[in-house]
Amino acid sequence: MNFLSVLALGLLGSFSPQEAQSIFQQANQEFAAKNYIQAKNGYQKLLEANFVGAELHHNLGTTCLELGELGCAIWNLEKASQLSPNSEDIHFNLAWARAKQLDSVPSVETPFFYRVLRNISNPLLAWLLLGFAWALLLSFVCLRVFPKQARLLRAMDFMLWVLLGLCAFTFAAKGYAPSQWEEGIVLPETALARQLPTEQAQPVFELHGGLKVRILERTGQFVKIRTANGQEAWLSLPSLGML
């Protein structure tokens, strides 16, 4: 495995790329030897040092799944799926983890529009914007050089402006969407949802690790959540892994 290919923020970490590569490979070896706790510790060291990547989250999620820690498993596999939406291995392991969930309440379904936005990467949008901008510039030049093709070139200009506008809208929507639809995964084996944002408030229901919920608002160390069946309550912030 080439660990350098999965890093997004590695240079911000407390390890050098060579040290991170060594920790990652050692964790992989521990996983292969079925030393899952040691493997998990290795992967978590990298996450805590600001290293991220689909393979890192996938390996940690799979390790947590072997340890029976569904919250950790599903959260990491969801993160891996966001970073690598076309990976069959990630989707298979995520489905396997979800099948082990204990809650009778289903996980919240992410609306189609937000799923599409998550699957479109910012670098791809940036390249498309740049490409369409250059194509427009080239069409303006061609319009002067080939005036007889003016009708065709103006039609091409119109299509390029539309595509450029769609890219710009999508880019803006990706920045706006998370504030409108935020999700989290219940991390501990069980978590008490309370009536009010305080530890002294009365519990109203219990959730199990791995359940995906919608985040409605935050107050201090508590977040208000909504389940798929419409129930709303407050959970302590450490009980949730944000997506």
PDB file of C-alpha atoms in Angstrom:
ATOM      1  CA  MET A   1       0.000   0.000   0.000  1.00  0.00           C
ATOM      2  CA  ASN A   2       1.270   3.448  -0.873  1.00  0.00           C
ATOM      3  CA  PHE A   3       0.358   5.569   2.138  1.00  0.00           C
ATOM      4  CA  LEU A   4       1.523   8.790   0.507  1.00  0.00           C
ATOM      5  CA  SER A   5      -1.312   8.454  -1.994  1.00  0.00           C
ATOM      6  CA  VAL A   6      -3.961   8.758   0.728  1.00  0.00           C
ATOM      7  CA  LEU A   7      -2.685  11.824   2.573  1.00  0.00           C
ATOM      8  CA  ALA A   8      -4.589  15.081   2.365  1.00  0.00           C
ATOM      9  CA  LEU A   9      -3.235  17.007   5.343  1.00  0.00           C
ATOM     10  CA  GLY A  10      -0.152  15.044   6.307  1.00  0.00           C
ATOM     11  CA  LEU A  11       2.263  17.953   6.265  1.00  0.00           C
ATOM     12  CA  LEU A  12       0.294  19.510   9.125  1.00  0.00           C
ATOM     13  CA  GLY A  13       0.894  16.508  11.373  1.00  0.00           C
ATOM     14  CA  SER A  14       3.481  15.954  14.066  1.00  0.00           C
ATOM     15  CA  PHE A  15       5.114  13.108  12.081  1.00  0.00           C
ATOM     16  CA  SER A  16       7.256  13.392   8.994  1.00  0.00           C
ATOM     17  CA  PRO A  17       5.915  11.640   5.866  1.00  0.00           C
ATOM     18  CA  GLN A  18       8.491   8.894   6.401  1.00  0.00           C
ATOM     19  CA  GLU A  19       7.422   8.388  10.034  1.00  0.00           C
ATOM     20  CA  ALA A  20       3.777   8.375   9.023  1.00  0.00           C
ATOM     21  CA  GLN A  21       4.490   5.817   6.307  1.00  0.00           C
ATOM     22  CA  SER A  22       6.222   3.603   8.873  1.00  0.00           C
ATOM     23  CA  ILE A  23       3.336   3.880  11.377  1.00  0.00           C
ATOM     24  CA  PHE A  24       0.813   3.100   8.653  1.00  0.00           C
ATOM     25  CA  GLN A  25       2.704   0.032   7.450  1.00  0.00           C
ATOM     26  CA  GLN A  26       3.190  -1.200  11.023  1.00  0.00           C
ATOM     27  CA  ALA A  27      -0.548  -0.833  11.685  1.00  0.00           C
ATOM     28  CA  ASN A  28      -1.273  -2.790   8.491  1.00  0.00           C
ATOM     29  CA  GLN A  29       1.034  -5.557   9.682  1.00  0.00           C
ATOM     30  CA  GLU A  30      -0.679  -5.639  13.081  1.00  0.00           C
ATOM     31  CA  PHE A  31      -4.040  -5.925  11.328  1.00  0.00           C
ATOM     32  CA  ALA A  32      -2.773  -8.778   9.150  1.00  0.00           C
ATOM     33  CA  ALA A  33      -1.572 -10.538  12.321  1.00  0.00           C
ATOM     34  CA  LYS A  34      -5.039  -9.978  13.878  1.00  0.00           C
ATOM     35  CA  ASN A  35      -3.595  -7.679  16.549  1.00  0.00           C
ATOM     36  CA  TYR A  36      -6.535  -5.353  16.087  1.00  0.00           C
ATOM     37  CA  ILE A  37      -6.034  -3.167  19.161  1.00  0.00           C
ATOM     38  CA  GLN A  38      -2.438  -2.378  18.166  1.00  0.00           C
ATOM     39  CA  ALA A  39      -3.552  -1.737  14.579  1.00  0.00           C
ATOM     40  CA  LYS A  40      -6.287   0.626  15.768  1.00  0.00           C
ATOM     41  CA  ASN A  41      -3.821   2.535  17.955  1.00  0.00           C
ATOM     42  CA  GLY A  42      -1.506   3.019  14.976  1.00  0.00           C
ATOM     43  CA  TYR A  43      -4.206   4.327  12.656  1.00  0.00           C
ATOM     44  CA  GLN A  44      -5.581   6.634  15.358  1.00  0.00           C
ATOM     45  CA  LYS A  45      -2.124   8.130  15.929  1.00  0.00           C
ATOM     46  CA  LEU A  46      -2.151   9.275  12.326  1.00  0.00           C
ATOM     47  CA  LEU A  47      -5.662  10.720  12.511  1.00  0.00           C
ATOM     48  CA  GLU A  48      -4.784  12.588  15.700  1.00  0.00           C
ATOM     49  CA  ALA A  49      -1.755  14.025  13.880  1.00  0.00           C
ATOM     50  CA  ASN A  50      -4.028  15.436  11.121  1.00  0.00           C
ATOM     51  CA  PHE A  51      -3.329  12.763   8.514  1.00  0.00           C
ATOM     52  CA  VAL A  52      -6.465  11.883   6.568  1.00  0.00           C
ATOM     53  CA  GLY A  53      -7.287   9.759   3.563  1.00  0.00           C
ATOM     54  CA  ALA A  54      -9.757   7.200   2.269  1.00  0.00           C
ATOM     55  CA  GLU A  55      -7.418   4.259   2.854  1.00  0.00           C
ATOM     56  CA  LEU A  56      -6.548   5.362   6.377  1.00  0.00           C
ATOM     57  CA  HIS A  57     -10.230   5.748   7.353  1.00  0.00           C
ATOM     58  CA  HIS A  58     -11.112   2.502   5.595  1.00  0.00           C
ATOM     59  CA  ASN A  59      -8.428   0.534   7.411  1.00  0.00           C
ATOM     60  CA  LEU A  60      -9.374   2.008  10.785  1.00  0.00           C
ATOM     61  CA  GLY A  61     -13.068   1.382  10.126  1.00  0.00           C
ATOM     62  CA  THR A  62     -12.388  -2.232   9.180  1.00  0.00           C
ATOM     63  CA  THR A  63     -10.250  -2.667  12.298  1.00  0.00           C
ATOM     64  CA  CYS A  64     -13.014  -1.272  14.526  1.00  0.00           C
ATOM     65  CA  LEU A  65     -15.454  -3.615  12.810  1.00  0.00           C
ATOM     66  CA  GLU A  66     -13.267  -6.584  13.765  1.00  0.00           C
ATOM     67  CA  LEU A  67     -13.247  -5.272  17.357  1.00  0.00           C
ATOM     68  CA  GLY A  68     -17.038  -4.990  17.390  1.00  0.00           C
ATOM     69  CA  GLU A  69     -16.936  -1.186  17.763  1.00  0.00           C
ATOM     70  CA  LEU A  70     -19.729  -0.269  15.361  1.00  0.00           C
ATOM     71  CA  GLY A  71     -19.691   3.456  16.044  1.00  0.00           C
ATOM     72  CA  CYS A  72     -16.001   3.773  15.229  1.00  0.00           C
ATOM     73  CA  ALA A  73     -16.363   1.394  12.263  1.00  0.00           C
ATOM     74  CA  ILE A  74     -19.295   3.109  10.577  1.00  0.00           C
ATOM     75  CA  TRP A  75     -18.006   6.635  11.192  1.00  0.00           C
ATOM     76  CA  ASN A  76     -14.625   5.858   9.618  1.00  0.00           C
ATOM     77  CA  LEU A  77     -16.149   3.932   6.724  1.00  0.00           C
ATOM     78  CA  GLU A  78     -18.559   6.806   6.067  1.00  0.00           C
ATOM     79  CA  LYS A  79     -15.599   9.209   6.024  1.00  0.00           C
ATOM     80  CA  ALA A  80     -13.733   6.859   3.680  1.00  0.00           C
ATOM     81  CA  SER A  81     -16.790   6.707   1.411  1.00  0.00           C
ATOM     82  CA  GLN A  82     -16.906  10.505   1.229  1.00  0.00           C
ATOM     83  CA  LEU A  83     -13.236  10.628   0.211  1.00  0.00           C
ATOM     84  CA  SER A  84     -13.468   7.712  -2.229  1.00  0.00           C
ATOM     85  CA  PRO A  85     -17.131   7.365  -3.290  1.00  0.00           C
ATOM     86  CA  ASN A  86     -16.446   4.782  -6.004  1.00  0.00           C
ATOM     87  CA  SER A  87     -14.551   2.243  -3.902  1.00  0.00           C
ATOM     88  CA  GLU A  88     -16.319  -1.139  -3.908  1.00  0.00           C
ATOM     89  CA  ASP A  89     -14.328  -2.365  -0.883  1.00  0.00           C
ATOM     90  CA  ILE A  90     -15.428   0.621   1.204  1.00  0.00           C
ATOM     91  CA  HIS A  91     -19.080   0.222   0.206  1.00  0.00           C
ATOM     92  CA  PHE A  92     -18.979  -3.524   0.933  1.00  0.00           C
ATOM     93  CA  ASN A  93     -17.500  -3.068   4.413  1.00  0.00           C
ATOM     94  CA  LEU A  94     -19.866  -0.183   5.162  1.00  0.00           C
ATOM     95  CA  ALA A  95     -22.869  -2.337   4.233  1.00  0.00           C
ATOM     96  CA  TRP A  96     -21.469  -5.156   6.368  1.00  0.00           C
ATOM     97  CA  ALA A  97     -21.110  -2.804   9.338  1.00  0.00           C
ATOM     98  CA  ARG A  98     -24.609  -1.355   8.915  1.00  0.00           C
ATOM     99  CA  ALA A  99     -26.065  -4.872   8.868  1.00  0.00           C
ATOM    100  CA  LYS A 100     -24.753  -5.350  12.412  1.00  0.00           C
ATOM    101  CA  GLN A 101     -26.536  -2.292  13.852  1.00  0.00           C
ATOM    102  CA  LEU A 102     -28.849  -2.907  16.797  1.00  0.00           C
ATOM    103  CA  ASP A 103     -31.265   0.029  16.514  1.00  0.00           C
ATOM    104  CA  SER A 104     -34.739  -0.663  15.177  1.00  0.00           C
ATOM    105  CA  VAL A 105     -34.742   2.987  14.061  1.00  0.00           C
ATOM    106  CA  PRO A 106     -33.089   3.302  10.627  1.00  0.00           C
ATOM    107  CA  SER A 107     -30.255   5.701   9.981  1.00  0.00           C
ATOM    108  CA  VAL A 108     -31.028   9.098   8.498  1.00  0.00           C
ATOM    109  CA  GLU A 109     -30.918   9.079   4.690  1.00  0.00           C
ATOM    110  CA  THR A 110     -28.817  11.816   3.155  1.00  0.00           C
ATOM    111  CA  PRO A 111     -30.885  13.661   0.505  1.00  0.00           C
ATOM    112  CA  PHE A 112     -29.868  12.950  -3.090  1.00  0.00           C
ATOM    113  CA  PHE A 113     -28.754  16.546  -3.717  1.00  0.00           C
ATOM    114  CA  TYR A 114     -26.290  16.451  -0.806  1.00  0.00           C
ATOM    115  CA  ARG A 115     -24.995  13.006  -1.812  1.00  0.00           C
ATOM    116  CA  VAL A 116     -24.257  14.332  -5.307  1.00  0.00           C
ATOM    117  CA  LEU A 117     -22.437  17.363  -3.893  1.00  0.00           C
ATOM    118  CA  ARG A 118     -20.289  15.166  -1.646  1.00  0.00           C
ATOM    119  CA  ASN A 119     -19.294  12.982  -4.598  1.00  0.00           C
ATOM    120  CA  ILE A 120     -18.044  15.958  -6.619  1.00  0.00           C
ATOM    121  CA  SER A 121     -14.550  16.900  -5.535  1.00  0.00           C
ATOM    122  CA  ASN A 122     -13.400  20.509  -5.239  1.00  0.00           C
ATOM    123  CA  PRO A 123     -10.304  19.895  -7.427  1.00  0.00           C
ATOM    124  CA  LEU A 124     -12.546  18.533 -10.195  1.00  0.00           C
ATOM    125  CA  LEU A 125     -14.770  21.612 -10.009  1.00  0.00           C
ATOM    126  CA  ALA A 126     -11.733  23.893 -10.060  1.00  0.00           C
ATOM    127  CA  TRP A 127     -10.365  22.182 -13.180  1.00  0.00           C
ATOM    128  CA  LEU A 128     -13.769  22.368 -14.885  1.00  0.00           C
ATOM    129  CA  LEU A 129     -14.095  26.072 -14.089  1.00  0.00           C
ATOM    130  CA  LEU A 130     -10.617  26.711 -15.447  1.00  0.00           C
ATOM    131  CA  GLY A 131     -11.274  24.606 -18.537  1.00  0.00           C
ATOM    132  CA  PHE A 132     -14.558  26.325 -19.391  1.00  0.00           C
ATOM    133  CA  ALA A 133     -12.998  29.755 -18.823  1.00  0.00           C
ATOM    134  CA  TRP A 134     -10.165  28.951 -21.249  1.00  0.00           C
ATOM    135  CA  ALA A 135     -12.676  27.525 -23.739  1.00  0.00           C
ATOM    136  CA  LEU A 136     -14.659  30.779 -23.598  1.00  0.00           C
ATOM    137  CA  LEU A 137     -11.512  32.813 -24.182  1.00  0.00           C
ATOM    138  CA  LEU A 138     -10.604  30.605 -27.131  1.00  0.00           C
ATOM    139  CA  SER A 139     -14.114  30.957 -28.599  1.00  0.00           C
ATOM    140  CA  PHE A 140     -13.849  34.766 -28.445  1.00  0.00           C
ATOM    141  CA  VAL A 141     -10.563  34.567 -30.376  1.00  0.00           C
ATOM    142  CA  CYS A 142     -12.108  32.195 -32.916  1.00  0.00           C
ATOM    143  CA  LEU A 143     -15.038  34.570 -33.358  1.00  0.00           C
ATOM    144  CA  ARG A 144     -12.643  37.254 -34.600  1.00  0.00           C
ATOM    145  CA  VAL A 145     -10.572  34.874 -36.717  1.00  0.00           C
ATOM    146  CA  PHE A 146     -13.535  33.025 -38.280  1.00  0.00           C
ATOM    147  CA  PRO A 147     -16.385  35.578 -38.538  1.00  0.00           C
ATOM    148  CA  LYS A 148     -18.268  33.342 -40.989  1.00  0.00           C
ATOM    149  CA  GLN A 149     -18.779  30.807 -38.197  1.00  0.00           C
ATOM    150  CA  ALA A 150     -20.249  33.420 -35.869  1.00  0.00           C
ATOM    151  CA  ARG A 151     -23.602  31.641 -35.382  1.00  0.00           C
ATOM    152  CA  LEU A 152     -21.967  28.352 -34.389  1.00  0.00           C
ATOM    153  CA  LEU A 153     -19.418  30.038 -32.153  1.00  0.00           C
ATOM    154  CA  ARG A 154     -22.092  32.086 -30.359  1.00  0.00           C
ATOM    155  CA  ALA A 155     -24.067  28.886 -29.724  1.00  0.00           C
ATOM    156  CA  MET A 156     -20.915  27.341 -28.277  1.00  0.00           C
ATOM    157  CA  ASP A 157     -20.400  30.461 -26.136  1.00  0.00           C
ATOM    158  CA  PHE A 158     -23.915  30.125 -24.758  1.00  0.00           C
ATOM    159  CA  MET A 159     -23.344  26.474 -23.789  1.00  0.00           C
ATOM    160  CA  LEU A 160     -20.003  27.303 -22.196  1.00  0.00           C
ATOM    161  CA  TRP A 161     -21.575  30.112 -20.154  1.00  0.00           C
ATOM    162  CA  VAL A 162     -24.272  27.702 -18.960  1.00  0.00           C
ATOM    163  CA  LEU A 163     -21.703  25.065 -17.981  1.00  0.00           C
ATOM    164  CA  LEU A 164     -19.532  27.687 -16.299  1.00  0.00           C
ATOM    165  CA  GLY A 165     -22.552  28.904 -14.330  1.00  0.00           C
ATOM    166  CA  LEU A 166     -23.459  25.356 -13.277  1.00  0.00           C
ATOM    167  CA  CYS A 167     -19.917  24.759 -12.030  1.00  0.00           C
ATOM    168  CA  ALA A 168     -19.910  28.030 -10.111  1.00  0.00           C
ATOM    169  CA  PHE A 169     -23.311  27.193  -8.562  1.00  0.00           C
ATOM    170  CA  THR A 170     -22.105  23.722  -7.556  1.00  0.00           C
ATOM    171  CA  PHE A 171     -18.929  25.173  -6.053  1.00  0.00           C
ATOM    172  CA  ALA A 172     -20.981  27.634  -3.989  1.00  0.00           C
ATOM    173  CA  ALA A 173     -23.493  24.938  -2.991  1.00  0.00           C
ATOM    174  CA  LYS A 174     -20.710  22.703  -1.666  1.00  0.00           C
ATOM    175  CA  GLY A 175     -19.725  25.462   0.739  1.00  0.00           C
ATOM    176  CA  TYR A 176     -23.311  26.236   1.740  1.00  0.00           C
ATOM    177  CA  ALA A 177     -24.766  22.712   2.008  1.00  0.00           C
ATOM    178  CA  PRO A 178     -22.976  21.505   5.186  1.00  0.00           C
ATOM    179  CA  SER A 179     -24.571  24.307   7.209  1.00  0.00           C
ATOM    180  CA  GLN A 180     -28.018  23.179   6.021  1.00  0.00           C
ATOM    181  CA  TRP A 181     -27.645  19.412   6.362  1.00  0.00           C
ATOM    182  CA  GLU A 182     -25.151  18.109   8.908  1.00  0.00           C
ATOM    183  CA  GLU A 183     -24.971  14.488  10.027  1.00  0.00           C
ATOM    184  CA  GLY A 184     -23.242  12.503  12.716  1.00  0.00           C
ATOM    185  CA  ILE A 185     -22.645   8.899  13.746  1.00  0.00           C
ATOM    186  CA  VAL A 186     -23.313   7.675  17.288  1.00  0.00           C
ATOM    187  CA  LEU A 187     -19.898   6.484  18.513  1.00  0.00           C
ATOM    188  CA  PRO A 188     -20.328   4.666  21.860  1.00  0.00           C
ATOM    189  CA  GLU A 189     -22.049   1.294  22.158  1.00  0.00           C
ATOM    190  CA  THR A 190     -25.026   3.048  23.767  1.00  0.00           C
ATOM    191  CA  ALA A 191     -25.817   6.763  24.148  1.00  0.00           C
ATOM    192  CA  LEU A 192     -28.635   8.410  26.102  1.00  0.00           C
ATOM    193  CA  ALA A 193     -30.628  11.091  24.293  1.00  0.00           C
ATOM    194  CA  ARG A 194     -31.928  13.684  26.754  1.00  0.00           C
ATOM    195  CA  GLN A 195     -34.749  16.219  26.843  1.00  0.00           C
ATOM    196  CA  LEU A 196     -32.415  19.167  27.473  1.00  0.00           C
ATOM    197  CA  PRO A 197     -28.727  19.944  26.769  1.00  0.00           C
ATOM    198  CA  THR A 198     -27.472  18.947  30.226  1.00  0.00           C
ATOM    199  CA  GLU A 199     -26.293  15.732  31.873  1.00  0.00           C
ATOM    200  CA  GLN A 200     -28.963  16.181  34.563  1.00  0.00           C
ATOM    201  CA  ALA A 201     -31.827  16.186  32.037  1.00  0.00           C
ATOM    202  CA  GLN A 202     -34.141  13.183  31.821  1.00  0.00           C
ATOM    203  CA  PRO A 203     -33.229  10.581  29.162  1.00  0.00           C
ATOM    204  CA  VAL A 204     -35.946  10.127  26.541  1.00  0.00           C
ATOM    205  CA  PHE A 205     -34.514   7.262  24.502  1.00  0.00           C
ATOM    206  CA  GLU A 206     -31.341   5.266  23.923  1.00  0.00           C
ATOM    207  CA  LEU A 207     -29.313   5.021  20.723  1.00  0.00           C
ATOM    208  CA  HIS A 208     -26.712   2.479  19.717  1.00  0.00           C
ATOM    209  CA  GLY A 209     -23.335   2.796  18.046  1.00  0.00           C
ATOM    210  CA  GLY A 210     -23.296   3.337  14.301  1.00  0.00           C
ATOM    211  CA  LEU A 211     -26.676   5.075  13.943  1.00  0.00           C
ATOM    212  CA  LYS A 212     -26.604   8.082  11.607  1.00  0.00           C
ATOM    213  CA  VAL A 213     -28.589  11.080  12.832  1.00  0.00           C
ATOM    214  CA  ARG A 214     -29.174  14.613  11.597  1.00  0.00           C
ATOM    215  CA  ILE A 215     -27.622  17.497  13.538  1.00  0.00           C
ATOM    216  CA  LEU A 216     -30.068  20.354  14.128  1.00  0.00           C
ATOM    217  CA  GLU A 217     -28.170  22.705  16.441  1.00  0.00           C
ATOM    218  CA  ARG A 218     -25.335  22.904  18.969  1.00  0.00           C
ATOM    219  CA  THR A 219     -25.242  24.274  22.496  1.00  0.00           C
ATOM    220  CA  GLY A 220     -21.988  24.001  24.410  1.00  0.00           C
ATOM    221  CA  GLN A 221     -21.060  20.320  24.686  1.00  0.00           C
ATOM    222  CA  PHE A 222     -24.438  19.112  23.405  1.00  0.00           C
ATOM    223  CA  VAL A 223     -26.017  18.741  19.981  1.00  0.00           C
ATOM    224  CA  LYS A 224     -29.685  18.461  19.127  1.00  0.00           C
ATOM    225  CA  ILE A 225     -30.302  15.482  16.873  1.00  0.00           C
ATOM    226  CA  ARG A 226     -33.184  14.110  14.825  1.00  0.00           C
ATOM    227  CA  THR A 227     -33.590  10.427  14.003  1.00  0.00           C
ATOM    228  CA  ALA A 228     -35.097   9.009  10.827  1.00  0.00           C
ATOM    229  CA  ASN A 229     -38.476   8.544  12.553  1.00  0.00           C
ATOM    230  CA  GLY A 230     -38.586  12.220  13.584  1.00  0.00           C
ATOM    231  CA  GLN A 231     -37.587  11.940  17.243  1.00  0.00           C
ATOM    232  CA  GLU A 232     -35.557  14.875  18.542  1.00  0.00           C
ATOM    233  CA  ALA A 233     -33.359  15.039  21.635  1.00  0.00           C
ATOM    234  CA  TRP A 234     -29.947  16.151  22.871  1.00  0.00           C
ATOM    235  CA  LEU A 235     -26.721  14.114  22.814  1.00  0.00           C
ATOM    236  CA  SER A 236     -23.361  14.979  24.332  1.00  0.00           C
ATOM    237  CA  LEU A 237     -20.925  16.148  21.658  1.00  0.00           C
ATOM    238  CA  PRO A 238     -18.314  13.417  22.359  1.00  0.00           C
ATOM    239  CA  SER A 239     -20.996  10.818  21.616  1.00  0.00           C
ATOM    240  CA  LEU A 240     -21.092  11.824  17.950  1.00  0.00           C
ATOM    241  CA  GLY A 241     -18.639  11.621  15.106  1.00  0.00           C
ATOM    242  CA  MET A 242     -19.426  14.444  12.676  1.00  0.00           C
ATOM    243  CA  LEU A 243     -19.568  13.670   8.973  1.00  0.00           C
TER     244      LEU A 243
END
